[in-house]
XYZ file of C-alpha atoms in Angstrom:
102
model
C 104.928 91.846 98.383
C 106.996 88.588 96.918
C 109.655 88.932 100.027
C 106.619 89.274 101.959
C 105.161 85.932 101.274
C 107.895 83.959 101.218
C 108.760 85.420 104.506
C 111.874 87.383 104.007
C 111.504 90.143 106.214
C 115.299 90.827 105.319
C 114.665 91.320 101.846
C 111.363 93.527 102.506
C 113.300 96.038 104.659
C 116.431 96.367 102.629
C 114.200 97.191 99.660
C 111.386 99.792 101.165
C 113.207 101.434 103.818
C 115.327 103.192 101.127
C 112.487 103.709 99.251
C 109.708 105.255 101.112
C 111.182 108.886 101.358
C 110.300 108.774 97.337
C 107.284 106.307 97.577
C 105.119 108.957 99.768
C 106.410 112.040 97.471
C 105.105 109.918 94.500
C 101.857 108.744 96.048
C 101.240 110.882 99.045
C 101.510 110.559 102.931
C 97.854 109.274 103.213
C 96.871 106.904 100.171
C 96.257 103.128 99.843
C 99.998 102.676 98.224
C 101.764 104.391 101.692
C 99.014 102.472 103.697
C 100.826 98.972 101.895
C 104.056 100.429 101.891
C 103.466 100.276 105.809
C 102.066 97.245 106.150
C 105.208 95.601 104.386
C 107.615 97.112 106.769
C 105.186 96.403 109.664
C 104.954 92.676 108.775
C 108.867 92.454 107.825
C 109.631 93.876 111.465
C 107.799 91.617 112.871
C 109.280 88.325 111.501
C 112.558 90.090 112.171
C 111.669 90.274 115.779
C 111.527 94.039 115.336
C 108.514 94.606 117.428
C 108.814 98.264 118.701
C 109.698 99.138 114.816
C 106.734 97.054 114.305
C 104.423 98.560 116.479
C 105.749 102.373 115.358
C 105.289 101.783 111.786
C 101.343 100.390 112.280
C 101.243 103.477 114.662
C 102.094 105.890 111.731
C 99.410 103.665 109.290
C 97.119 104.108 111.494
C 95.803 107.358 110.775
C 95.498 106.858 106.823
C 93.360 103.757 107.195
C 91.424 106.050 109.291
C 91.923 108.799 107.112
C 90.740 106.722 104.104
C 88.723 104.208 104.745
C 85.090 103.973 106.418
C 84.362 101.662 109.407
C 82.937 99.021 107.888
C 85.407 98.910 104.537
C 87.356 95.172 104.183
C 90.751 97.742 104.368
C 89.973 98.268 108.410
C 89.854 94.803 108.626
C 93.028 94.249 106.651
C 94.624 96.723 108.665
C 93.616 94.949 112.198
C 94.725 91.292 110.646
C 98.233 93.213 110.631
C 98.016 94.219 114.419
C 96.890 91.452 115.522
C 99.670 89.212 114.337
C 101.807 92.261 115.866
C 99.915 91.470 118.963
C 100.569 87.562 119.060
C 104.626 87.972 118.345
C 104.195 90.451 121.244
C 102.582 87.728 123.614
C 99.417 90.268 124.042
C 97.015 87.442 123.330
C 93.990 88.556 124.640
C 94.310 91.764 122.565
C 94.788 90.012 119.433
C 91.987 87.783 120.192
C 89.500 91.128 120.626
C 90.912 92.363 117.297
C 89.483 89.434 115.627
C 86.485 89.281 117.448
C 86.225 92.774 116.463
């Protein structure tokens, strides 16, 4: 979260993609701590310019925020802040304008 802050996308990626195998065997494929896990990477790949790594990684968290979290919970609206930066670095303005608005 540190890397992720100060913007080091490098540094985020080199740390959790080795880890996640044993970060979802320790916590489980859908709980809050994957869900972050996720977001990490998603934000990292973004910076990097990674967007299709981007966009696959917010795919796959996806379904636990939906899994987890009700409708109206701050977390769905976490989750969409993440997308919609996605959205911007992918030039889809319009989309990440309705995701606020949302």
């Amino acid at each position: 979260a540190i890397y992720t802050t100060l913007g080091a996308g490098d540094r985020v990626v080199a740390l959790t993609e080795p880890l996640a195998a044993a970060w979802v065997r320790h916590h489980g494929e859908t709980s809050h701590e994957h869900a972050h896990l996720l977001y990490l990477q998603g934000t990292a790949y973004t910076r990097l310019g990674r967007l299709d790594e981007a966009e696959a990684t917010l795919a796959r968290a996806r379904p636990i925020v939906d899994a987890l979290y009700a409708p109206d919970e701050f977390e769905r609206i976490f989750f969409a802040n993440y997308v919609q930066i996605l959205r911007i670095a992918q030039g889809r303005l319009s989309e990440a304008e309705a995701l606020l608005l949302g």
